[in-house]
Structure formats: structure tokens, C-alpha cells
């Protein structure tokens, strides 16, 4: 079998990731074969890598991983626009993981970073085809040559000495507290919290200008040029329980003051760095900080840095270093031409049209075209082709100017039946401030009282006694007795038979009648003085010395005026209750009818209990003529008119034939005629 071997040819081409930035290029190995079995004549990997652009990058250059993340700035991500920063805490350091500024998550934008990107900040290793490769200090991949802590390639660390310590003061005032100073020329810098806390690390220069976490503005994890080197600050994503770290290669060109922003007890901060051996500066010398960010990303900008005179990590006036050449304080940067870009530019929102109740505010939105000549305003349609215009109008101050606020309803006012509940209603403004009721006058006021229904109350059914009649009659009077509940609802009498029914008749005028005894000259000028006030009204009591003599009556006098009364009445019976119907106690039980002149049955009438009827023959069965033919009608009141005269008043009294004694009385004897 004849086999014709083909030649391997290796067309190589460099791949530069960035001008003046150490990179990695590769060459592809292609084979051309004439073997009949279809196999390859070339043995080994298809790609081979080498380093290129191995010179140091200019001071102030942007971190290459940060530059790759920034390519996604302005790209809509889940409906939002973010500024992306590198995230160094992912498991695979050669993935392009970026974190939005101000958010607490990271996102893998690419499976692999660009070849030549450092795997870890501050270390000499690079990513090649998604795999972390060691880079020797001779800038050769997989080279065993490594830097010692003094930054000497292949050195043994004998040219410098380590400074290692920890800051362990536990109780610190809240805020910024100085821990230590990193001198000029420090290399292989490492600062770490021993455990995760709510405290933060901060760095400033001798003049008090902060490079990291100054003035309570806490940065996210990032690489930042400080003191002529790149410092890598790592604190994890928001919410991660990770100790903070700061690492840097050095050497530093100015003293750095490291502080702890204390919010809780310090658990310890460890730090170490290396300083050159036997290096001592006599007298004052110039020190300088890091270059600032370039003023423009393209089209030639400028950078500046702080230059100051120092000795023993202290800053002094510049004239003390006047004998030494002063380092440069300004320089140009990013001279490459700018690509033409178009973007929306927004202004600040103006004041809201109202302070409450819902208003609106507007802002200026314009399309900006950016090229080498600078920015200029163009038609909105130019930018609309790339991205939707931001809103120029929005609502504001949507909270109500004033509103009613109601407290919780109180408990029902009753434990059974129908009651009511109450609550407090107040007029509230923004921020919960209590306002006058007039501020809510245009609003509907919620109810402050409402009815409530509890369980049905148990009903108590019993006898209830009403008021008695005002007329006493013949010593008795009627009253109403009903069977009802506490609400006055009537029930049949059998519902109340558990208790005895009260009497419907009650006695009245049970006090003794008043009778004057002789002539008295006391009491408001009245002959007999005032009558004793009875506990309750009674009939008038008189004495009868002779059948033909009529006696005076005691008449009630309101306001104590003694009135002269021309009244013929007959007092009480012996029972002190029943009123006599004549001067001989007619109508009383003890009455004995006189012998009639016409031969009537006088003896028989005297022997009866109630005497004879008006026909003087029939025997009466009661004091009011009960049982008599044609008995008197007591349902009709017989009204007698008596005219009374006294000083200033003429009164007409309407007196019932059943006389009721007054409460307060005066009397006067008129005598017998």
C-alpha cells in the first residue's frame, strides 16, 4: 500500500484584545492528508497559544474584565437598562459574570471571557479558551517563573520584608475609624475581615480624599486604580455573608490611610504588605496618587493626579520639595476616535403641579448624537430607531390631601337585644398629621355610630300595677293590674299565675279627719291656726254639738292665704273614712233615722245597719243606697259651687260631693245660724 504524506502548514495570526494590553494569541494547526485510511498526519492539539503585548498597560487603564462588562451597558435586560460591573465571586473565574450597579444579583453574559483576561484580581494568571492558565513573570504561559512578594521575577523574597498585623479594637464609635497606614512602595497588599460583619473598609489619601467608600457612599465590588496600582475591592453581592477584602500588587506611590466604617463591634481586620529592605529616604520627597478616570472615553480626553510633598507618611507644603523635579499632574488619554453614537438624554423632573391629590411633572427628553466633534441634538426619530424614548411626563404626589381615618368599632353597648357601636372619626393629612374637621369637609364622612344586634334578651313576664284613679270615692279607689313583660307587651293572665295577682282596689283617705277645738288665734291670722298636714288627703272631720248646727269646712289655701269659706259639709263617719251625707251622719253605719212626722217606719229604720232608702220604707243594703229602688247615681259627680272671698282673689271652687281634704289648710269658724 502506497501512502502519500501531506505537509502540515500552520498559518498563524495574532489576536490582540486591546492595544498595549498583555494578551494571548493563538494559531490553528490545519492538516492536509492524502492517507487512504482518512487519518491525520499531524499529532497534538489543534490550537497553540502564546502571549503578546506583554508590556505593562499605562497607569489608569480600565480593568479588562470591567471593560467587557461595560459592553452591555445600555442593553435592555429584563425590561431595564443597567450599568454592569464585574463580579469576581463566581465559581468559574473565566466566565464573564457581571453585576448591575445597585442590584444584588449577577448574570453570566458570556461563557468565557476574552483570552488573556486575568482569572483573579491581583494575581498573575489568565484565562485561555475558558480555562485559567498560569502566566509566569516572564509573560510566558505555564512558565514556572513567578514573582516573589517583592515583585522580583524569580526572586526569593530577600529584597523586602513583610509587615503583618491585625486591627482588633472591638468597641469603636459608629462611623469612620483609622486603622493603619500603608506606606509608599508597599507591594503584595492584602486586607481582610476575619469574619463577615456589617462594617465596611475605606481608603483615603493623606489629604482626606477618599478612593473607596467615602462619605457613606459604599461601592460595589470593583477594581480601582489607587496610588499607582490597581486595588481590587470585593464584598460580594448584596445580602451575601462574605468578609470584605482588598488586594493589590503594588508598588504604591503614595501613603494610603485604611479606615473601618464601624456599624457593629469589630471582629478583627488582618492586613499584610511588603516593603523594600534598606530603603530610606532622607528629607522630603514628592509623592503622587493615581490618575483619575479619563474625561472622555474616546476622542482624546485628559487625566489628572494628586502630587504632594511628604515625609514619614505625612503631607507637607510643596516648597519643601522644590529642589526635586515635580512629577506630572496632567496627561492626555483615550486618543482613539469616537464612533458615532445616538442616545436619549433626559433632564431633571420639574416640580409637581400640586402638593397632594395627584398632579404631574415634566422633564426634557432629547436625542443626542455623539461623534468626534462632540455631542449634538438631533431629531427624535434618529434615536427612536434604536431605543424607545424615556417618558417626558409622569404623575406625582398621588396621596390624598386629607382623608377620614376611622378607629375600630367599640363593643356593642348591650349584651342582649338591640344596641349601638361607636368609633372615632378623625381628619388626617399626609404623614398622618391630624387636621381640622373643615379640611375634610368635601369628603364623605364615615359613620361614627351604627346599630348592633346581640342575642335575644330573655323576657320576664309578671304582674305590673298601674296608677290608681285620682278620685278616692268612698274610701277606696281602683287601679289597673296587667300581665306584661319589661317592654310593656301584654300576655294572658295565666302567664303570670306563678305569683299572686295584686289587688285592683286600694283604700285611701285613711288619715283622721280634722276638727277645730275651740278658738285659736295663731298661724297667719287664722282663727284656729293651720291644720296639721296629713300624710295623705282625707275627708274633713267636724263635731256635731246639735243636729241643727252646721259647721265650717277646712279649705286648702295655696301660698298660705287664709280664705273665708261659706261651705256646708258634714264631716266624716265614725270609721274616719266615709263622708257623712247630712248633719246627723246620714249615710254612715251608725246613722239612725229619726221618726217621721207622717208615721213612716222610723223605728225599723233605726235598727238597720244602713238605714232606710229614700222612700223611708225599704231597708238599704249599703251606705250609698245599695239595694234601694231607684238608688242615687254615684257615677255622676255632683258639683257644688262655693264662692270664696279673700283680699285680692275671688275663686270659684268645683267640689265633688265626696270631699277630699287638702294637704295644707287654714280654717275659720262661722258659727251656727
CSV table of C-alpha atoms in Angstrom, one decimal, residues 43-299:
chain,number,residue,atom,x,y,z
A,43,UNK,CA,-0.3,14.9,16.1
A,44,UNK,CA,-1.1,17.2,19.0
A,45,UNK,CA,-3.7,19.9,19.8
A,46,UNK,CA,-5.4,21.8,17.1
A,47,UNK,CA,-4.6,25.2,18.7
A,48,UNK,CA,-1.5,26.6,20.3
A,49,UNK,CA,-1.4,29.8,22.4
A,50,UNK,CA,1.3,32.4,23.1
A,51,UNK,CA,1.3,35.7,24.9
A,52,UNK,CA,1.6,39.0,23.2
A,53,UNK,CA,1.6,42.7,24.1
A,54,UNK,CA,3.5,41.8,27.2
A,55,UNK,CA,4.4,45.4,28.2
A,56,UNK,CA,2.6,46.9,31.1
A,57,UNK,CA,-0.5,48.9,30.5
A,58,UNK,CA,-0.5,52.6,31.0
A,59,UNK,CA,-1.3,53.7,34.5
A,60,UNK,CA,-5.0,54.5,34.9
A,61,UNK,CA,-6.1,52.0,32.2
A,62,UNK,CA,-9.6,50.4,32.8
A,63,UNK,CA,-9.7,46.9,34.2
A,64,UNK,CA,-10.1,44.5,31.2
A,65,UNK,CA,-13.0,42.5,32.8
A,66,UNK,CA,-14.7,45.7,33.7
A,67,UNK,CA,-14.4,46.8,30.1
A,68,UNK,CA,-16.0,43.6,28.8
A,69,UNK,CA,-19.0,44.0,31.2
A,70,UNK,CA,-19.4,47.7,30.2
A,71,UNK,CA,-20.2,46.5,26.7
A,72,UNK,CA,-23.6,45.5,27.9
A,73,UNK,CA,-24.4,49.0,29.3
A,74,UNK,CA,-27.5,50.4,27.6
A,75,UNK,CA,-28.7,47.0,26.6
A,76,UNK,CA,-32.2,46.2,27.8
A,77,UNK,CA,-32.1,43.4,30.3
A,78,UNK,CA,-35.4,42.0,31.6
A,79,UNK,CA,-37.1,45.3,30.6
A,80,UNK,CA,-34.5,47.6,32.3
A,81,UNK,CA,-31.2,49.3,31.4
A,82,UNK,CA,-28.2,48.7,33.8
A,83,UNK,CA,-24.6,49.7,34.2
A,84,UNK,CA,-22.7,46.4,34.5
A,85,UNK,CA,-19.8,45.9,36.8
A,86,UNK,CA,-17.5,42.8,37.0
A,87,UNK,CA,-18.4,40.2,39.6
A,88,UNK,CA,-15.4,38.2,40.9
A,89,UNK,CA,-17.1,35.8,43.3
A,90,UNK,CA,-18.4,33.2,40.8
A,91,UNK,CA,-17.2,29.6,40.9
A,92,UNK,CA,-15.6,29.7,37.4
A,93,UNK,CA,-13.3,32.8,37.2
A,94,UNK,CA,-13.1,32.5,33.4
A,95,UNK,CA,-16.9,33.1,32.8
A,96,UNK,CA,-17.9,36.7,32.2
A,97,UNK,CA,-20.1,37.3,35.2
A,98,UNK,CA,-21.3,40.9,35.7
A,99,UNK,CA,-23.5,42.6,38.3
A,100,UNK,CA,-25.8,45.5,37.7
A,101,UNK,CA,-24.9,48.6,39.8
A,102,UNK,CA,-27.3,48.9,42.7
A,103,UNK,CA,-28.7,45.4,42.4
A,104,UNK,CA,-28.0,42.2,44.4
A,105,UNK,CA,-27.6,39.6,41.7
A,106,UNK,CA,-25.1,38.8,39.0
A,107,UNK,CA,-25.6,37.4,35.5
A,108,UNK,CA,-23.3,35.3,33.2
A,109,UNK,CA,-23.2,37.3,30.0
A,110,UNK,CA,-20.7,35.0,28.2
A,111,UNK,CA,-19.5,31.5,28.8
A,112,UNK,CA,-15.9,32.7,28.6
A,113,UNK,CA,-14.0,36.0,29.0
A,114,UNK,CA,-11.7,37.2,26.3
A,115,UNK,CA,-8.4,35.3,26.2
A,116,UNK,CA,-5.8,37.0,28.3
A,117,UNK,CA,-8.3,38.3,31.0
A,118,UNK,CA,-6.8,37.8,34.5
A,119,UNK,CA,-8.5,34.9,36.3
A,120,UNK,CA,-8.3,36.6,39.7
A,121,UNK,CA,-7.6,40.2,40.6
A,122,UNK,CA,-4.1,41.0,41.6
A,123,UNK,CA,-2.7,37.6,40.5
A,124,UNK,CA,-0.6,36.6,37.5
A,125,UNK,CA,-2.9,34.1,35.9
A,126,UNK,CA,-5.0,34.5,32.7
A,127,UNK,CA,-8.0,32.8,31.1
A,128,UNK,CA,-7.3,30.9,27.9
A,129,UNK,CA,-10.2,29.4,26.0
A,130,UNK,CA,-12.3,29.5,29.2
A,131,UNK,CA,-9.6,27.8,31.3
A,132,UNK,CA,-7.4,29.5,33.9
A,133,UNK,CA,-3.7,29.2,32.9
A,134,UNK,CA,-0.7,30.2,34.9
A,135,UNK,CA,1.3,33.1,33.5
A,136,UNK,CA,4.9,33.4,34.5
A,137,UNK,CA,6.5,36.6,35.4
A,138,UNK,CA,8.4,36.3,32.1
A,139,UNK,CA,5.0,36.6,30.5
A,140,UNK,CA,5.1,33.0,29.2
A,141,UNK,CA,2.1,30.8,29.6
A,142,UNK,CA,2.6,27.9,32.0
A,143,UNK,CA,6.1,29.3,32.8
A,144,UNK,CA,7.4,28.3,36.3
A,145,UNK,CA,8.9,31.7,36.8
A,146,UNK,CA,6.9,33.5,39.5
A,147,UNK,CA,7.2,36.9,41.2
A,148,UNK,CA,8.1,36.9,44.8
A,149,UNK,CA,6.3,39.3,47.3
A,150,UNK,CA,8.8,41.9,46.4
A,151,UNK,CA,7.7,41.8,42.8
A,152,UNK,CA,11.0,40.3,41.7
A,153,UNK,CA,10.6,37.8,38.9
A,154,UNK,CA,12.1,34.5,40.1
A,155,UNK,CA,13.2,36.2,43.3
A,156,UNK,CA,13.4,34.6,46.7
A,157,UNK,CA,11.8,37.5,48.7
A,158,UNK,CA,15.0,38.6,50.2
A,159,UNK,CA,14.8,42.2,48.9
A,160,UNK,CA,11.8,43.1,51.0
A,161,UNK,CA,10.3,42.4,54.4
A,162,UNK,CA,6.7,41.6,55.4
A,163,UNK,CA,4.6,43.8,57.6
A,164,UNK,CA,1.8,41.8,59.1
A,165,UNK,CA,-0.7,42.7,61.9
A,166,UNK,CA,-4.3,42.8,62.8
A,167,UNK,CA,-6.6,45.6,64.0
A,168,UNK,CA,-8.7,44.1,66.8
A,169,UNK,CA,-10.1,47.0,68.8
A,170,UNK,CA,-13.6,45.8,69.3
A,171,UNK,CA,-15.7,48.8,70.5
A,172,UNK,CA,-15.4,51.7,68.1
A,173,UNK,CA,-17.5,54.8,67.6
A,174,UNK,CA,-20.0,54.5,64.8
A,175,UNK,CA,-18.6,55.8,61.6
A,176,UNK,CA,-15.0,56.1,60.2
A,177,UNK,CA,-12.2,54.9,62.4
A,178,UNK,CA,-8.5,54.9,61.2
A,179,UNK,CA,-6.8,51.5,61.5
A,180,UNK,CA,-3.3,51.8,59.8
A,181,UNK,CA,-1.3,53.5,57.0
A,182,UNK,CA,0.2,51.7,54.0
A,183,UNK,CA,3.5,53.4,53.2
A,184,UNK,CA,4.9,54.3,49.8
A,185,UNK,CA,6.4,51.4,47.9
A,186,UNK,CA,4.2,48.7,49.5
A,187,UNK,CA,3.8,45.5,47.4
A,188,UNK,CA,1.6,42.4,47.6
A,189,UNK,CA,-1.1,44.2,49.7
A,190,UNK,CA,-3.8,42.1,51.4
A,191,UNK,CA,-6.5,43.4,53.8
A,192,UNK,CA,-9.2,41.0,55.0
A,193,UNK,CA,-12.0,40.9,57.6
A,194,UNK,CA,-11.7,37.8,59.8
A,195,UNK,CA,-15.5,37.2,59.7
A,196,UNK,CA,-18.3,38.8,57.8
A,197,UNK,CA,-19.8,41.9,59.5
A,198,UNK,CA,-21.9,44.9,58.7
A,199,UNK,CA,-18.8,47.1,58.8
A,200,UNK,CA,-17.0,48.4,55.6
A,201,UNK,CA,-13.4,49.1,54.6
A,202,UNK,CA,-12.5,52.5,53.3
A,203,UNK,CA,-9.3,54.1,51.8
A,204,UNK,CA,-8.2,57.7,51.5
A,205,UNK,CA,-5.0,59.7,51.0
A,206,UNK,CA,-3.2,61.9,53.4
A,207,UNK,CA,-5.2,64.9,52.4
A,208,UNK,CA,-8.5,63.2,53.3
A,209,UNK,CA,-9.6,62.5,49.7
A,210,UNK,CA,-11.4,59.1,49.6
A,211,UNK,CA,-10.6,56.5,46.9
A,212,UNK,CA,-13.0,53.9,48.3
A,213,UNK,CA,-16.3,54.1,50.3
A,214,UNK,CA,-16.0,57.7,51.2
A,215,UNK,CA,-18.7,59.9,52.8
A,216,UNK,CA,-21.0,56.9,53.5
A,217,UNK,CA,-21.2,56.1,49.8
A,218,UNK,CA,-20.5,52.3,49.7
A,219,UNK,CA,-19.1,51.0,46.4
A,220,UNK,CA,-19.8,47.6,44.9
A,221,UNK,CA,-17.1,45.1,44.2
A,222,UNK,CA,-14.7,46.7,41.7
A,223,UNK,CA,-11.2,47.3,40.6
A,224,UNK,CA,-10.0,50.8,41.1
A,225,UNK,CA,-6.6,52.5,40.3
A,226,UNK,CA,-5.2,53.8,43.6
A,227,UNK,CA,-1.7,55.0,44.4
A,228,UNK,CA,-0.1,53.9,41.1
A,229,UNK,CA,-1.5,50.3,41.3
A,230,UNK,CA,-4.8,48.5,40.9
A,231,UNK,CA,-6.7,47.7,44.1
A,232,UNK,CA,-9.4,45.0,43.9
A,233,UNK,CA,-12.3,45.5,46.4
A,234,UNK,CA,-14.6,42.5,47.0
A,235,UNK,CA,-17.6,42.5,49.3
A,236,UNK,CA,-19.9,40.0,47.5
A,237,UNK,CA,-23.4,40.6,46.2
A,238,UNK,CA,-25.9,42.5,48.3
A,239,UNK,CA,-27.0,40.1,51.0
A,240,UNK,CA,-24.1,37.7,50.7
A,241,UNK,CA,-22.4,36.9,54.1
A,242,UNK,CA,-18.9,37.3,52.8
A,243,UNK,CA,-16.0,39.1,54.6
A,244,UNK,CA,-14.6,42.1,52.8
A,245,UNK,CA,-11.2,42.0,51.1
A,246,UNK,CA,-8.8,44.5,49.4
A,247,UNK,CA,-5.8,43.2,47.5
A,248,UNK,CA,-3.3,45.0,45.3
A,249,UNK,CA,0.0,44.2,43.6
A,250,UNK,CA,1.8,47.5,44.2
A,251,UNK,CA,4.1,49.2,44.5
A,252,UNK,CA,2.2,52.1,45.9
A,253,UNK,CA,3.2,55.7,45.0
A,254,UNK,CA,1.6,57.4,48.0
A,255,UNK,CA,0.7,56.6,51.6
A,256,UNK,CA,-2.8,55.1,52.0
A,257,UNK,CA,-4.9,55.6,55.1
A,258,UNK,CA,-7.1,52.5,55.7
A,259,UNK,CA,-10.2,53.0,57.8
A,260,UNK,CA,-13.1,50.9,59.2
A,261,UNK,CA,-16.6,52.2,58.8
A,262,UNK,CA,-18.0,50.8,62.1
A,263,UNK,CA,-21.6,49.8,62.5
A,264,UNK,CA,-21.2,46.9,64.9
A,265,UNK,CA,-18.4,45.6,67.1
A,266,UNK,CA,-15.2,44.9,65.2
A,267,UNK,CA,-14.4,41.2,64.9
A,268,UNK,CA,-10.9,41.9,63.6
A,269,UNK,CA,-9.2,43.0,60.4
A,270,UNK,CA,-6.0,41.3,59.2
A,271,UNK,CA,-3.5,43.0,56.9
A,272,UNK,CA,-0.1,42.5,55.4
A,273,UNK,CA,2.2,44.1,52.8
A,274,UNK,CA,5.8,44.1,51.9
A,275,UNK,CA,8.3,47.0,52.0
A,276,UNK,CA,11.7,47.2,50.3
A,277,UNK,CA,14.7,46.4,52.5
A,278,UNK,CA,17.1,49.2,53.5
A,279,UNK,CA,15.1,51.8,51.6
A,280,UNK,CA,15.2,55.1,53.4
A,281,UNK,CA,14.5,58.5,52.1
A,282,UNK,CA,16.4,61.3,53.6
A,283,UNK,CA,14.4,64.6,53.7
A,284,UNK,CA,11.3,65.5,51.9
A,285,UNK,CA,10.2,63.9,48.6
A,286,UNK,CA,7.4,64.0,46.1
A,287,UNK,CA,4.5,61.5,46.4
A,288,UNK,CA,1.6,61.2,44.0
A,289,UNK,CA,-1.7,59.5,43.7
A,290,UNK,CA,-3.4,57.5,40.9
A,291,UNK,CA,-4.5,59.0,37.7
A,292,UNK,CA,-8.2,59.9,37.6
A,293,UNK,CA,-10.5,58.4,35.1
A,294,UNK,CA,-10.2,59.8,31.6
A,295,UNK,CA,-12.5,62.7,31.0
A,296,UNK,CA,-13.6,61.1,27.7
A,297,UNK,CA,-14.0,57.5,26.6
A,298,UNK,CA,-12.8,58.5,23.1
A,299,UNK,CA,-11.7,61.5,21.1
